[in-house]
Amino acid sequence: MTSPASVPAPAPVLVFLDPAYADGRVADASKPQLMATDQGATRGDGVFESLLAVGGQPRKLQAHLDRLAGSARVMDLVIPAEDAWRRAIGTAIGEYRSQHGPAGAGDELVVKLLATRGVEGASTATCWVQASEPGPSGRRQRETGIDVILLDRGYDSDVGERAPWLLLGAKTLSYAVNMAALRYARKHGADDVIFTSADGMVLEGPTSTVLLAHLETSDDGAGGVRTVRRLITPQQDSGILPGTSQGALFTAAKAAGWELGYGPLEPKDLLDADAVWLISSIRLLAPVNHIDGQEIGTPELRRQLTAELNELYATIG
């Protein structure tokens, strides 16, 4: 009998943005679709977004479309208008659900938006949407937490402003360094990485945004105790990618009475926090258990704060 773990995931659905097809052209994912001379493959010259669809509905779609457009502008890459992406996304999700039904536990789909500069000498970008089931590790890390190591990214925290051609604030296809950092972490017994700058500032994860929380109690003036919940993320002008999930969670947390902060953060701020998370659109909130072997907060407090933030995140459209 075949065990559930050995059952392969359903094939992804590909939908290319094509002027001849108003809602996108569905392509066969089992056959080659990209030219060998496409600059996305030969140079990593392109941009992308990854978002989560739950129950057939994409989450934070506008934020992802805005960031895709912003990344394309930074790279001088002309991509189709927002409406074309929306229609192709709808086609990809609908086609996947038509072929495979609800997408497993939680009915979650990973939806990727990709745009390359096209083949050598092309005047138009190659653009497509991919819908697929998420891997099991993301859900597991949400539930059990992760161990993280700090790695020097090799740039100071001002380099993004000083050298915009490094594209540090854009979500590009050039992810070789990020993937190398994750492999390095796993070889050293960790699950993930938090990058620091050459001048000692906390930046981001290879595929995520850093969050930390502090609980502060004080006398409420009426004989009771007042608890202040503070949620902090690194400065966004330090050469990091603005996180769509972080931005949406901050909005929800502010409405719920949390205080918010934007760095600057040093490694000791992470180690002194009551809880730390890496947050991204697919994995969502992954609580950090240890950083460089040092436990962050306590298991009980991490679970409590993670549950509170998960409840807030669940209200985000």
CSV table of C-alpha atoms in Angstrom, one decimal, residues 147-293:
chain,number,residue,atom,x,y,z
A,147,ASP,CA,16.2,27.3,14.5
A,148,VAL,CA,18.0,30.1,12.8
A,149,ILE,CA,21.6,31.3,12.4
A,150,LEU,CA,22.9,34.8,11.7
A,151,LEU,CA,24.9,35.3,8.5
A,152,ASP,CA,26.7,38.4,7.3
A,153,ARG,CA,25.3,39.4,4.0
A,154,GLY,CA,28.5,41.4,3.2
A,155,TYR,CA,26.9,44.8,2.6
A,156,ASP,CA,26.5,47.7,5.0
A,157,SER,CA,22.9,48.8,5.8
A,158,ASP,CA,23.2,52.0,3.6
A,159,VAL,CA,24.2,50.2,0.4
A,160,GLY,CA,20.7,50.0,-1.0
A,161,GLU,CA,20.4,53.8,-1.1
A,162,ARG,CA,24.0,54.3,-2.2
A,163,ALA,CA,24.1,51.6,-4.9
A,164,PRO,CA,20.5,51.1,-6.3
A,165,TRP,CA,21.9,48.9,-9.1
A,166,LEU,CA,22.3,46.1,-6.5
A,167,LEU,CA,18.5,45.8,-6.6
A,168,LEU,CA,18.3,45.0,-2.9
A,169,GLY,CA,14.8,46.3,-2.6
A,170,ALA,CA,13.4,44.4,-5.6
A,171,LYS,CA,12.2,40.8,-5.7
A,172,THR,CA,14.3,39.4,-8.5
A,173,LEU,CA,14.8,35.9,-10.0
A,174,SER,CA,18.5,36.1,-8.9
A,175,TYR,CA,18.1,34.0,-5.8
A,176,ALA,CA,21.3,31.9,-5.9
A,177,VAL,CA,22.8,33.7,-2.9
A,178,ASN,CA,19.6,33.3,-0.9
A,179,MET,CA,19.4,29.5,-1.7
A,180,ALA,CA,23.1,29.1,-0.9
A,181,ALA,CA,22.5,30.7,2.6
A,182,LEU,CA,19.7,28.2,3.3
A,183,ARG,CA,21.9,25.3,2.2
A,184,TYR,CA,24.6,26.6,4.5
A,185,ALA,CA,22.2,26.8,7.4
A,186,ARG,CA,21.0,23.3,6.9
A,187,LYS,CA,24.5,21.9,6.7
A,188,HIS,CA,25.1,23.5,10.1
A,189,GLY,CA,21.9,22.1,11.8
A,190,ALA,CA,19.6,25.1,11.3
A,191,ASP,CA,16.4,25.6,9.4
A,192,ASP,CA,16.8,29.2,8.2
A,193,VAL,CA,18.9,32.4,8.2
A,194,ILE,CA,18.7,36.0,9.4
A,195,PHE,CA,21.0,38.2,7.4
A,196,THR,CA,22.9,40.9,9.1
A,197,SER,CA,24.7,43.9,7.5
A,198,ALA,CA,28.5,44.5,7.5
A,199,ASP,CA,27.8,47.3,10.0
A,200,GLY,CA,26.0,44.9,12.4
A,201,MET,CA,22.3,45.6,11.6
A,202,VAL,CA,19.6,43.0,11.4
A,203,LEU,CA,18.2,42.8,7.8
A,204,GLU,CA,15.9,39.9,6.7
A,205,GLY,CA,15.7,36.2,5.9
A,206,PRO,CA,16.5,34.8,2.5
A,207,THR,CA,12.8,34.5,1.8
A,208,SER,CA,11.2,36.2,4.7
A,209,THR,CA,10.8,39.3,6.9
A,210,VAL,CA,12.0,39.5,10.5
A,211,LEU,CA,9.6,40.4,13.3
A,212,LEU,CA,10.2,40.5,17.0
A,213,ALA,CA,7.9,41.2,20.0
A,214,HIS,CA,8.3,42.6,23.5
A,215,LEU,CA,5.7,42.5,26.3
A,216,GLU,CA,6.0,45.3,28.8
A,217,THR,CA,3.9,45.5,32.0
A,218,SER,CA,3.3,48.6,34.1
A,219,ASP,CA,1.0,50.0,36.7
A,220,ASP,CA,-2.2,51.1,35.1
A,221,GLY,CA,-2.8,53.8,37.8
A,222,ALA,CA,-5.9,52.0,39.1
A,223,GLY,CA,-4.2,49.2,41.1
A,224,GLY,CA,-4.0,46.9,38.1
A,225,VAL,CA,-1.4,46.0,35.5
A,226,ARG,CA,-1.2,47.2,32.0
A,227,THR,CA,0.5,45.1,29.3
A,228,VAL,CA,1.9,46.7,26.2
A,229,ARG,CA,2.5,44.5,23.2
A,230,ARG,CA,5.2,45.9,20.8
A,231,LEU,CA,5.9,44.5,17.4
A,232,ILE,CA,9.1,45.6,15.6
A,233,THR,CA,10.7,44.9,12.2
A,234,PRO,CA,14.0,46.2,10.7
A,235,GLN,CA,14.2,49.5,9.0
A,236,GLN,CA,12.9,49.3,5.5
A,237,ASP,CA,15.5,51.7,4.1
A,238,SER,CA,18.3,49.3,5.0
A,239,GLY,CA,18.3,47.5,1.7
A,240,ILE,CA,15.7,44.9,2.5
A,241,LEU,CA,12.6,43.8,0.5
A,242,PRO,CA,9.4,45.4,1.9
A,243,GLY,CA,7.3,42.5,3.2
A,244,THR,CA,3.7,42.3,2.1
A,245,SER,CA,2.9,40.0,5.0
A,246,GLN,CA,4.7,42.2,7.5
A,247,GLY,CA,2.8,45.2,6.2
A,248,ALA,CA,-0.6,43.6,6.4
A,249,LEU,CA,0.1,42.2,9.9
A,250,PHE,CA,1.2,45.6,11.2
A,251,THR,CA,-2.1,47.1,10.0
A,252,ALA,CA,-4.1,44.4,11.8
A,253,ALA,CA,-1.9,44.6,14.9
A,254,LYS,CA,-2.2,48.3,15.1
A,255,ALA,CA,-6.0,48.0,15.0
A,256,ALA,CA,-5.8,45.5,17.8
A,257,GLY,CA,-3.8,47.8,20.0
A,258,TRP,CA,-0.2,46.7,19.5
A,259,GLU,CA,2.5,49.3,19.3
A,260,LEU,CA,4.7,49.2,16.2
A,261,GLY,CA,8.3,49.9,15.6
A,262,TYR,CA,10.8,49.9,12.7
A,263,GLY,CA,14.4,49.3,13.9
A,264,PRO,CA,17.2,49.9,13.7
A,265,LEU,CA,17.8,46.4,15.2
A,266,GLU,CA,21.0,44.7,16.2
A,267,PRO,CA,21.5,41.0,16.9
A,268,LYS,CA,21.2,41.6,20.7
A,269,ASP,CA,17.7,42.9,20.1
A,270,LEU,CA,16.7,39.6,18.7
A,271,LEU,CA,18.2,37.7,21.5
A,272,ASP,CA,16.5,39.9,24.1
A,273,ALA,CA,13.1,39.7,22.5
A,274,ASP,CA,10.1,37.8,24.0
A,275,ALA,CA,9.5,36.2,20.6
A,276,VAL,CA,10.9,36.4,17.1
A,277,TRP,CA,9.4,35.2,13.8
A,278,LEU,CA,10.2,34.9,10.1
A,279,ILE,CA,7.1,35.9,8.2
A,280,SER,CA,6.4,35.3,4.5
A,281,SER,CA,3.4,34.9,2.3
A,282,ILE,CA,3.6,31.1,1.9
A,283,ARG,CA,5.0,29.9,5.2
A,284,LEU,CA,3.2,32.7,7.1
A,285,LEU,CA,4.5,33.1,10.7
A,286,ALA,CA,7.3,30.8,11.7
A,287,PRO,CA,8.3,31.3,15.3
A,288,VAL,CA,12.0,31.2,15.9
A,289,ASN,CA,13.0,28.8,18.7
A,290,HIS,CA,16.7,29.4,18.7
A,291,ILE,CA,19.2,31.9,17.2
A,292,ASP,CA,22.8,30.7,17.0
A,293,GLY,CA,21.8,28.1,19.6
